[in-house]
Coordinates of C-alpha atoms (C1' of nucleotides) in Angstrom, one line a residue:
Chain A
M1 CA 192.4 195.2 75.9
P2 CA 191.2 198.4 74.5
E3 CA 188.7 198.8 77.1
S4 CA 190.4 200.4 80.1
T5 CA 187.5 202.5 81.4
G6 CA 184.4 200.6 82.4
T7 CA 182.6 202.7 79.9
T8 CA 181.1 201.6 76.5
A9 CA 184.8 201.4 75.5
R10 CA 183.9 202.8 72.0
R11 CA 187.0 204.8 70.8
I12 CA 184.8 207.8 69.7
S13 CA 186.3 209.6 72.5
R14 CA 188.9 211.2 70.2
P15 CA 187.5 214.6 69.1
V16 CA 188.0 214.9 65.3
P17 CA 191.2 216.8 64.6
L18 CA 190.4 220.5 64.0
R19 CA 191.9 220.7 60.5
E20 CA 189.5 218.0 59.5
S21 CA 186.5 219.8 60.9
A22 CA 187.9 223.1 59.2
H23 CA 188.4 221.3 55.9
N24 CA 184.9 220.1 55.9
A25 CA 183.6 223.4 56.9
I26 CA 185.4 225.1 54.3
L27 CA 184.6 222.7 51.6
D28 CA 180.9 223.0 52.4
M29 CA 181.3 226.8 51.9
I30 CA 182.7 226.3 48.6
V31 CA 180.4 223.8 47.3
S32 CA 177.4 225.5 48.6
G33 CA 178.5 228.6 46.8
E34 CA 178.9 230.7 49.9
L35 CA 182.4 231.2 48.8
Q36 CA 182.5 232.1 45.2
P37 CA 185.3 231.1 42.7
G38 CA 188.4 233.4 42.7
Q39 CA 187.6 234.7 46.1
H40 CA 190.5 235.4 48.2
L41 CA 190.3 233.3 51.5
V42 CA 192.0 235.1 54.2
E43 CA 193.3 232.7 56.9
N44 CA 192.6 235.0 59.9
E45 CA 189.1 235.6 58.6
L46 CA 188.3 231.9 58.3
A47 CA 189.9 231.2 61.8
V48 CA 187.7 233.8 63.3
A49 CA 184.7 232.6 61.5
L50 CA 185.3 229.0 62.6
G51 CA 186.3 229.9 66.1
V52 CA 189.8 228.3 65.8
S53 CA 193.3 229.4 65.4
R54 CA 195.0 230.1 62.0
Q55 CA 197.0 226.8 62.2
P56 CA 194.2 224.3 61.5
V57 CA 192.9 226.7 58.8
R58 CA 196.2 226.6 57.3
E59 CA 196.3 222.9 57.2
A60 CA 192.9 222.7 55.9
L61 CA 193.7 225.0 53.0
Q62 CA 196.7 223.0 52.1
W63 CA 194.5 219.8 52.0
L64 CA 191.9 221.6 49.7
K65 CA 194.6 222.7 47.6
N66 CA 195.7 219.0 46.9
D67 CA 192.2 218.2 46.0
G68 CA 192.0 221.0 43.6
W69 CA 189.4 223.1 45.4
V70 CA 191.5 226.0 46.0
D71 CA 194.7 227.5 44.3
L72 CA 197.5 228.6 46.6
R73 CA 199.4 231.4 45.2
P74 CA 202.8 231.4 46.9
G75 CA 203.1 234.4 49.1
Q76 CA 199.7 235.6 48.5
G77 CA 197.3 233.0 50.0
A78 CA 194.4 230.8 49.0
F79 CA 191.8 231.6 46.4
V80 CA 188.8 229.3 45.5
H81 CA 189.5 227.6 42.4
S82 CA 187.8 228.9 39.2
P83 CA 187.2 225.8 36.9
T84 CA 187.3 226.4 33.2
V85 CA 185.5 224.5 30.6
E86 CA 188.5 222.8 29.4
E87 CA 189.4 221.6 32.7
A88 CA 185.9 220.4 33.4
D89 CA 186.0 218.4 30.2
Q90 CA 189.4 216.9 31.0
L91 CA 187.9 215.9 34.3
L92 CA 185.0 214.3 32.8
V93 CA 187.1 212.3 30.5
V94 CA 189.2 211.1 33.4
R95 CA 185.9 210.4 35.3
G96 CA 184.7 208.3 32.4
V97 CA 187.7 206.3 32.3
L98 CA 187.8 205.5 35.9
E99 CA 184.3 204.8 36.2
T100 CA 184.1 202.5 33.3
E101 CA 186.8 200.4 34.8
S102 CA 185.0 200.4 38.1
A103 CA 181.9 199.1 36.3
R104 CA 183.8 196.4 34.5
L105 CA 185.3 195.2 37.9
A106 CA 182.1 195.6 39.6
A107 CA 180.4 193.3 37.3
G108 CA 182.8 190.5 38.1
N109 CA 182.6 191.2 41.9
A110 CA 179.0 192.1 42.8
T111 CA 177.0 189.8 45.1
A112 CA 173.2 189.4 45.0
E113 CA 173.0 191.7 47.9
D114 CA 175.1 194.3 45.9
V115 CA 172.8 194.1 43.2
E116 CA 169.7 194.6 45.3
E117 CA 171.4 197.7 46.8
L118 CA 172.0 199.0 43.4
R119 CA 168.3 198.4 42.3
A120 CA 167.3 200.2 45.5
I121 CA 169.2 203.2 44.6
C122 CA 167.6 203.3 41.2
R123 CA 164.3 203.2 42.6
R124 CA 165.2 206.2 44.8
G125 CA 166.5 208.0 41.8
L126 CA 163.4 207.3 39.7
A127 CA 161.1 208.5 42.5
A128 CA 163.2 211.7 42.8
V129 CA 162.9 212.4 39.0
E130 CA 159.0 211.8 39.2
A131 CA 159.0 214.0 42.1
D132 CA 161.3 216.6 40.4
D133 CA 163.4 216.6 43.5
V134 CA 166.7 217.7 42.4
P135 CA 168.7 217.4 45.6
A136 CA 167.5 213.7 45.8
M137 CA 168.3 213.1 42.3
I138 CA 171.8 214.3 42.8
A139 CA 172.2 212.3 46.0
A140 CA 171.0 209.1 44.5
N141 CA 173.3 209.5 41.5
A142 CA 176.2 210.0 43.7
D143 CA 175.1 207.0 45.8
L144 CA 174.9 204.8 42.7
H145 CA 178.2 205.7 41.4
A146 CA 179.9 205.4 44.7
A147 CA 178.4 202.0 45.2
V148 CA 179.4 200.8 41.8
T149 CA 182.9 202.0 42.5
R150 CA 183.0 200.5 45.9
M151 CA 182.0 197.0 44.3
S152 CA 185.1 197.3 42.1
G153 CA 187.1 196.0 45.1
N154 CA 189.8 198.4 44.2
D155 CA 190.4 200.8 47.1
V156 CA 192.7 203.0 44.9
L157 CA 190.0 203.4 42.4
V158 CA 187.6 204.3 45.1
D159 CA 189.8 207.1 46.4
L160 CA 190.3 208.7 43.0
V161 CA 186.8 208.5 41.9
A162 CA 185.5 209.9 45.2
Q163 CA 188.0 213.0 44.6
V164 CA 187.0 213.4 40.9
D165 CA 183.2 212.9 41.4
R166 CA 182.8 215.6 44.1
R167 CA 184.4 218.2 41.9
V168 CA 182.3 216.9 38.8
S169 CA 179.3 217.4 41.0
W170 CA 180.4 220.9 41.8
Y171 CA 180.7 221.8 38.1
H172 CA 177.7 220.0 37.2
G173 CA 175.1 222.2 39.0
S174 CA 172.0 222.1 37.1
V175 CA 172.8 219.5 34.4
A176 CA 171.2 216.8 36.5
R177 CA 167.8 218.2 36.1
R178 CA 167.9 218.2 32.3
R179 CA 169.2 214.7 32.0
G180 CA 167.4 213.2 34.8
G181 CA 165.1 210.9 33.0
R182 CA 167.7 209.5 30.5
S183 CA 170.3 209.3 33.0
W184 CA 168.4 206.8 35.2
A185 CA 167.5 204.7 32.1
E186 CA 171.2 204.3 31.5
H187 CA 171.8 203.7 35.1
A188 CA 169.3 200.8 34.9
D189 CA 171.1 199.5 32.0
L190 CA 174.3 199.6 34.0
V191 CA 172.9 197.7 36.9
E192 CA 171.4 195.0 34.8
A193 CA 174.7 194.3 33.1
I194 CA 176.2 194.1 36.5
A195 CA 173.5 191.7 37.6
A196 CA 174.2 189.5 34.7
G197 CA 177.9 189.7 35.6
D198 CA 178.8 190.8 32.2
P199 CA 182.0 193.1 32.5
T200 CA 182.0 194.1 28.8
R201 CA 178.3 195.1 28.8
S202 CA 178.7 196.7 32.2
A203 CA 181.8 198.7 31.1
A204 CA 180.0 199.8 27.7
A205 CA 177.1 201.0 29.7
M206 CA 179.1 203.1 32.0
R207 CA 181.1 204.4 29.2
Q208 CA 178.1 205.5 27.4
H209 CA 176.5 207.1 30.4
T210 CA 179.6 209.1 31.3
E211 CA 180.1 210.2 27.8
L212 CA 176.7 211.4 27.4
T213 CA 176.9 213.2 30.8
R214 CA 180.1 214.8 29.3
R215 CA 178.3 215.8 26.2
S216 CA 175.4 217.2 28.1
Y217 CA 177.9 219.4 30.2
L218 CA 179.6 220.6 27.2
E219 CA 176.3 221.6 25.4
H220 CA 175.2 223.2 28.7
S221 CA 178.2 225.3 29.1
A222 CA 178.2 226.3 25.4
E223 CA 174.8 227.5 25.3
R224 CA 175.5 229.4 28.5
G225 CA 177.9 231.5 26.5
G226 CA 181.5 230.8 25.6
A227 CA 183.8 230.7 28.6
A228 CA 181.4 229.8 31.3
T229 CA 183.4 229.9 34.4
A230 CA 181.9 228.6 37.6
A231 CA 180.7 232.0 38.2
G232 CA 177.9 231.3 35.8
L233 CA 177.0 228.1 37.7
R234 CA 175.5 229.8 40.5
S235 CA 173.5 232.3 38.7
D236 CA 171.4 229.6 37.6
E237 CA 170.5 227.6 40.6
A238 CA 172.0 226.2 43.7
I239 CA 173.7 222.8 43.6
Chain B
M1 CA 205.7 247.7 26.9
P2 CA 206.9 244.9 29.2
E3 CA 210.4 245.8 28.8
S4 CA 211.5 248.2 31.4
T5 CA 215.1 247.2 31.9
G6 CA 217.1 246.4 29.0
T7 CA 217.6 242.8 30.3
T8 CA 215.7 239.7 29.2
A9 CA 212.9 240.8 31.9
R10 CA 213.5 237.5 34.0
R11 CA 211.2 237.6 36.9
I12 CA 213.0 237.5 40.2
S13 CA 213.5 234.0 41.5
R14 CA 211.1 233.7 44.2
P15 CA 212.6 231.6 47.1
V16 CA 210.8 228.1 47.0
P17 CA 208.4 227.8 50.0
L18 CA 210.2 226.0 52.8
R19 CA 207.3 223.3 52.9
E20 CA 208.0 222.4 49.2
S21 CA 211.6 222.0 50.0
A22 CA 210.7 219.9 53.0
H23 CA 208.3 217.9 51.0
N24 CA 211.1 217.1 48.3
A25 CA 213.6 216.3 50.9
I26 CA 211.3 213.9 52.9
L27 CA 210.1 212.2 49.6
D28 CA 213.7 211.8 48.6
M29 CA 214.5 210.1 51.8
I30 CA 211.5 207.8 51.4
V31 CA 212.2 206.8 47.8
S32 CA 216.0 206.3 48.5
G33 CA 215.1 204.1 51.3
E34 CA 216.8 206.2 54.0
L35 CA 213.5 206.2 55.6
Q36 CA 212.1 202.6 55.6
P37 CA 208.3 201.6 55.4
G38 CA 206.5 201.8 58.6
Q39 CA 209.2 203.9 60.3
H40 CA 207.7 206.5 62.7
L41 CA 208.5 210.1 61.3
V42 CA 208.9 212.4 64.3
E43 CA 208.2 216.0 63.4
N44 CA 211.0 217.4 65.5
E45 CA 213.6 215.2 64.3
L46 CA 212.8 216.0 60.7
A47 CA 212.7 219.6 61.5
V48 CA 216.1 219.6 63.2
A49 CA 217.5 217.4 60.4
L50 CA 216.4 219.9 57.7
G51 CA 217.1 222.8 59.8
V52 CA 213.8 224.3 59.8
S53 CA 210.8 224.5 62.4
R54 CA 208.1 222.0 62.8
Q55 CA 205.5 224.0 60.8
P56 CA 206.9 223.4 57.2
V57 CA 207.6 219.8 58.2
R58 CA 203.9 219.4 59.3
E59 CA 202.7 220.9 56.1
A60 CA 205.0 218.6 54.0
L61 CA 203.8 215.7 55.9
Q62 CA 200.2 216.5 55.1
W63 CA 201.1 216.8 51.6
L64 CA 202.8 213.6 51.5
K65 CA 199.8 212.0 53.2
N66 CA 197.5 213.2 50.4
D67 CA 200.0 211.6 47.9
G68 CA 199.8 208.4 49.7
W69 CA 203.5 208.3 50.7
V70 CA 203.0 208.5 54.5
D71 CA 200.2 207.5 56.7
L72 CA 199.0 210.1 59.3
R73 CA 197.5 208.5 62.3
P74 CA 195.7 211.1 64.3
G75 CA 197.2 211.8 67.7
Q76 CA 200.2 209.6 66.9
G77 CA 201.9 211.1 64.0
A78 CA 203.3 210.1 60.6
F79 CA 204.6 206.7 59.5
V80 CA 206.1 205.8 56.1
H81 CA 203.5 204.1 54.1
S82 CA 203.8 200.2 53.9
P83 CA 202.5 199.1 50.6
T84 CA 200.8 195.7 50.3
V85 CA 200.8 193.5 47.3
E86 CA 197.0 194.0 46.9
E87 CA 197.5 197.8 47.0
A88 CA 200.3 197.6 44.5
D89 CA 198.2 195.4 42.2
Q90 CA 195.3 197.9 42.5
L91 CA 197.6 200.9 41.8
L92 CA 199.0 199.1 38.8
V93 CA 195.5 198.4 37.5
V94 CA 194.5 202.1 37.8
R95 CA 197.9 203.2 36.2
G96 CA 197.2 200.8 33.3
V97 CA 193.7 202.4 32.7
L98 CA 194.9 205.9 32.9
E99 CA 197.9 205.3 30.8
T100 CA 196.0 203.5 28.2
E101 CA 193.6 206.4 27.9
S102 CA 196.6 208.7 27.7
A103 CA 198.1 206.7 24.8
R104 CA 194.8 206.9 23.0
L105 CA 194.6 210.6 23.2
A106 CA 198.2 211.0 22.5
A107 CA 197.9 209.2 19.2
G108 CA 195.4 211.7 18.2
N109 CA 197.5 214.8 19.3
A110 CA 201.1 213.9 18.7
T111 CA 203.0 216.2 16.2
A112 CA 206.0 215.0 14.2
E113 CA 208.3 216.6 16.8
D114 CA 206.6 214.7 19.6
V115 CA 207.2 211.4 17.8
E116 CA 210.8 212.2 17.3
E117 CA 211.2 212.9 21.0
L118 CA 209.5 209.6 21.8
R119 CA 211.9 207.8 19.4
A120 CA 214.9 209.6 21.0
I121 CA 213.8 208.3 24.5
C122 CA 213.4 204.8 23.1
R123 CA 216.9 205.0 21.8
R124 CA 218.1 206.0 25.2
G125 CA 216.3 203.2 26.9
L126 CA 217.7 200.7 24.6
A127 CA 221.2 201.9 25.2
A128 CA 220.6 201.7 28.9
V129 CA 219.4 198.0 28.5
E130 CA 222.6 197.2 26.5
A131 CA 224.8 198.8 29.1
D132 CA 222.8 197.2 31.8
D133 CA 222.5 200.5 33.3
V134 CA 219.4 200.1 35.6
P135 CA 218.9 203.8 36.8
A136 CA 219.1 205.0 33.2
M137 CA 216.5 202.5 32.2
I138 CA 214.1 203.7 35.1
A139 CA 214.8 207.1 34.0
A140 CA 214.1 206.6 30.5
N141 CA 211.0 204.6 31.2
A142 CA 209.7 207.4 33.3
D143 CA 210.4 209.9 30.6
L144 CA 208.6 208.0 28.0
H145 CA 205.5 207.5 30.1
A146 CA 205.6 211.1 31.2
A147 CA 206.0 212.2 27.5
V148 CA 203.1 210.0 26.3
T149 CA 200.9 211.4 29.0
R150 CA 201.9 215.0 28.3
M151 CA 201.0 214.5 24.7
S152 CA 197.5 213.4 25.7
G153 CA 196.8 217.2 26.2
N154 CA 194.7 216.5 29.3
D155 CA 196.1 218.1 32.3
V156 CA 194.2 216.4 34.9
L157 CA 195.4 213.0 33.5
V158 CA 199.0 214.3 33.7
D159 CA 198.5 215.1 37.3
L160 CA 197.1 211.8 38.3
V161 CA 199.4 209.7 36.2
A162 CA 202.4 211.6 37.7
Q163 CA 201.3 210.9 41.2
V164 CA 200.4 207.1 40.4
D165 CA 203.6 206.4 38.5
R166 CA 206.0 207.7 41.1
R167 CA 204.5 205.3 43.6
V168 CA 204.6 202.5 41.2
S169 CA 208.4 203.3 40.5
W170 CA 208.7 203.0 44.2
Y171 CA 207.1 199.5 44.5
H172 CA 208.8 198.3 41.4
G173 CA 212.3 198.4 42.3
S174 CA 214.2 195.7 40.6
V175 CA 211.4 194.5 38.3
A176 CA 212.7 196.9 35.5
R177 CA 215.9 195.0 35.2
R178 CA 214.3 191.7 34.4
R179 CA 211.8 193.1 32.0
G180 CA 214.2 195.5 30.4
G181 CA 214.5 194.0 27.0
R182 CA 210.9 193.1 26.5
S183 CA 209.6 196.3 27.9
W184 CA 211.4 198.4 25.4
A185 CA 210.3 196.4 22.6
E186 CA 206.6 197.2 23.9
H187 CA 207.7 200.7 24.2
A188 CA 208.6 200.7 20.4
D189 CA 205.3 199.3 19.4
L190 CA 203.6 201.9 21.3
V191 CA 205.7 204.6 19.7
E192 CA 204.9 203.5 16.2
A193 CA 201.3 203.3 17.0
I194 CA 201.4 207.0 18.0
A195 CA 203.5 207.9 15.1
A196 CA 200.9 206.3 12.9
G197 CA 198.1 208.3 14.6
D198 CA 196.2 205.1 15.4
P199 CA 194.4 205.5 18.8
T200 CA 193.0 202.1 18.9
R201 CA 196.4 200.6 18.3
S202 CA 198.2 202.9 20.7
A203 CA 195.7 202.1 23.5
A204 CA 196.2 198.5 22.8
A205 CA 199.8 198.6 22.9
M206 CA 199.8 200.6 26.1
R207 CA 197.4 198.2 27.7
Q208 CA 199.3 195.3 26.9
H209 CA 202.6 196.9 28.1
T210 CA 201.1 197.9 31.4
E211 CA 199.4 194.5 31.9
L212 CA 202.6 192.7 31.3
T213 CA 204.3 194.9 33.9
R214 CA 201.7 194.3 36.3
R215 CA 202.0 190.4 35.7
S216 CA 205.6 190.8 36.0
Y217 CA 205.2 192.6 39.3
L218 CA 203.0 189.9 40.7
E219 CA 205.2 187.2 39.9
H220 CA 208.3 189.0 41.3
S221 CA 206.4 189.6 44.6
A222 CA 205.1 185.9 44.7
E223 CA 208.4 184.4 44.3
R224 CA 210.0 186.7 46.8
G225 CA 207.8 185.1 49.4
G226 CA 204.0 185.7 50.2
A227 CA 203.4 189.2 51.6
A228 CA 206.5 191.1 50.1
T229 CA 206.1 194.4 51.9
A230 CA 208.4 197.1 50.6
A231 CA 210.8 196.2 53.4
G232 CA 211.6 193.3 50.9
L233 CA 212.3 195.6 48.1
R234 CA 215.2 197.3 49.6
S235 CA 217.0 194.1 50.6
D236 CA 217.3 193.2 47.0
E237 CA 218.8 196.3 45.3
A238 CA 218.4 200.0 45.4
I239 CA 215.8 201.8 43.2
Chain C
dC1 C1' 206.6 184.5 86.1
dC2 C1' 203.0 187.3 84.2
dC3 C1' 199.7 190.8 84.4
dC4 C1' 198.4 195.4 85.8
dG5 C1' 198.5 200.3 87.2
dG6 C1' 200.8 204.9 87.6
dG7 C1' 203.9 208.4 86.6
dA8 C1' 207.5 210.5 83.8
dT9 C1' 208.7 211.4 79.0
dT10 C1' 208.0 212.0 74.4
dT11 C1' 205.1 213.8 70.7
dT12 C1' 201.3 215.6 68.7
dG13 C1' 197.9 219.3 68.5
dT14 C1' 196.9 224.1 68.9
dA15 C1' 197.8 229.0 69.7
dT16 C1' 200.4 233.1 69.3
dG17 C1' 204.3 236.3 68.2
dC18 C1' 207.5 238.2 64.6
dT19 C1' 209.3 239.3 60.1
dG20 C1' 209.2 240.4 55.2
dC21 C1' 206.6 241.0 51.2
dG22 C1' 202.9 242.9 48.3
dG23 C1' 199.4 246.1 47.4
dG24 C1' 197.1 250.5 47.9
dC25 C1' 197.0 255.5 48.8
dA26 C1' 198.7 259.8 49.0
dA27 C1' 202.2 263.3 48.6
dT28 C1' 205.5 265.2 45.6
dC29 C1' 208.1 266.1 41.3
dG30 C1' 208.3 266.9 36.4
Chain D
dC1 C1' 197.8 267.7 35.1
dG2 C1' 200.1 263.1 35.0
dA3 C1' 203.7 260.0 36.5
dT4 C1' 206.6 258.6 40.1
dT5 C1' 207.9 257.6 44.6
dG6 C1' 207.6 257.0 49.4
dC7 C1' 204.7 255.3 53.2
dC8 C1' 201.4 252.5 55.5
dC9 C1' 198.7 248.6 56.3
dG10 C1' 197.5 243.8 55.7
dC11 C1' 198.4 239.2 55.2
dA12 C1' 201.3 235.1 54.4
dG13 C1' 205.2 232.3 56.2
dC14 C1' 207.8 230.8 59.6
dA15 C1' 209.2 230.2 64.4
dT16 C1' 208.1 229.4 69.3
dA17 C1' 205.3 228.4 73.2
dC18 C1' 201.9 226.0 75.6
dA19 C1' 198.7 222.1 76.5
dA20 C1' 196.8 217.5 76.0
dA21 C1' 197.4 212.8 74.8
dA22 C1' 199.8 208.6 74.1
dT23 C1' 203.5 205.8 75.0
dC24 C1' 206.9 203.8 77.8
dC25 C1' 209.2 202.1 81.7
dC26 C1' 209.1 200.7 86.2
dG27 C1' 207.4 198.8 90.3
dG28 C1' 204.0 196.1 92.8
dG29 C1' 200.7 192.4 93.2
dG30 C1' 198.4 188.1 91.9

DNA sequence: CCCCGGGATTTTGTATGCTGCGGGCAATCG
DNA sequence: CGATTGCCCGCAGCATACAAAATCCCGGGG
């Protein structure tokens, strides 16, 4: 029934809503550092820059606000969110809790193919470490965590973790490099626990992993001098 | 220096943005059941009903979508979200995890006043049970959980839990009544664990409490016949 | 009797115009 | 010379207008 035209009947014909494109574009600008924390985002400027009207930009900004990427001061507009150390720590705590539960559930659900997928991602990650390829390390890390969460079979968890993880990645910045080797050893432990179908061990592995990551972040921001707002992140190296 | 006038320097009440009022109004309509799950929300109708233009309504709908209250099908508009049993279960799992961590942290942070506040809420809850006052029971329950979460000192946690809890309350409906007595006994355990400053016991109490609540919900929806969508909730009793 | 097409209607998506508030600047007064 | 005040400009918030898409209804044909 869906095919009305004789064409390939794929329902891709719908152009992605402009607000979504705008959202992605602005989010990219924030994550890439093109828009710095605290910067005032003027609707009109963004609209002109993206070649659309203010309306989709407004809706994109509302969305970004709900995800914690921008602060929307009433009557004054949108500003790129400036993360504080406390907030990052709190976020890392939540991430740890959610991912630990994901790992516990994943251990009970993962199929043989799932395990193979995880192992493949681990190999990619290790290769990236040996090649000192930071972007690939970050990508593999994100893939692994996303895969584990997906295997939990809990869609609500997937949503929340995806949201939290992206912001964690933003805050993280350069931590990944320093922790590269250790991190992937921990990942391997986790994957083996999942392969063994042992929820307790899997959860413990994930808890330890996220907790060490959190400690690493705290040390990092501490040595970078007191209240290291995200402005300090960019001065180091790109994400 | 801050005092310019002799008065208490209250900052002028800024009129609440219309999108926020619209958001609250629509959310009330959903929670109260005036708008039933699956119902198509026409922007224009809402705008007329609320006496505003479509713009604030649109923004409110986007916001509600992000909180999971409505589904926004592109090119087709907004529909009140229809929760499934699986989704409710997943949400309850997540709630359990987040609240358990809240309880653990709260046990380490709560002051004497905090404990007294918790005990006061417990008394209110028990009174409501004895009076068989369901709305008061629900209110006290929400207050208790909110208070515990707040005492965790983790703002990110507070946000997420607030979001999850409101939807849980919606799904819950009439479960509260059947579980009333037991539930408040478990609450009392929790409060005493927090009063003792014992994170492990506090976390365990909360875990058990949320897990029992989840079981109760599952039994409830099972006996109510297979796929009890929220449409079945309202036919029972108001929230 | 059921299925299929076409046009009218409804509804979303996007653009633009208008109003009021806030901030910055300069002229004026003490 | 410094503080205050009035003015101007820019931007957010809201409303309205227009265009495109989907749905619905109706009539015709198999």
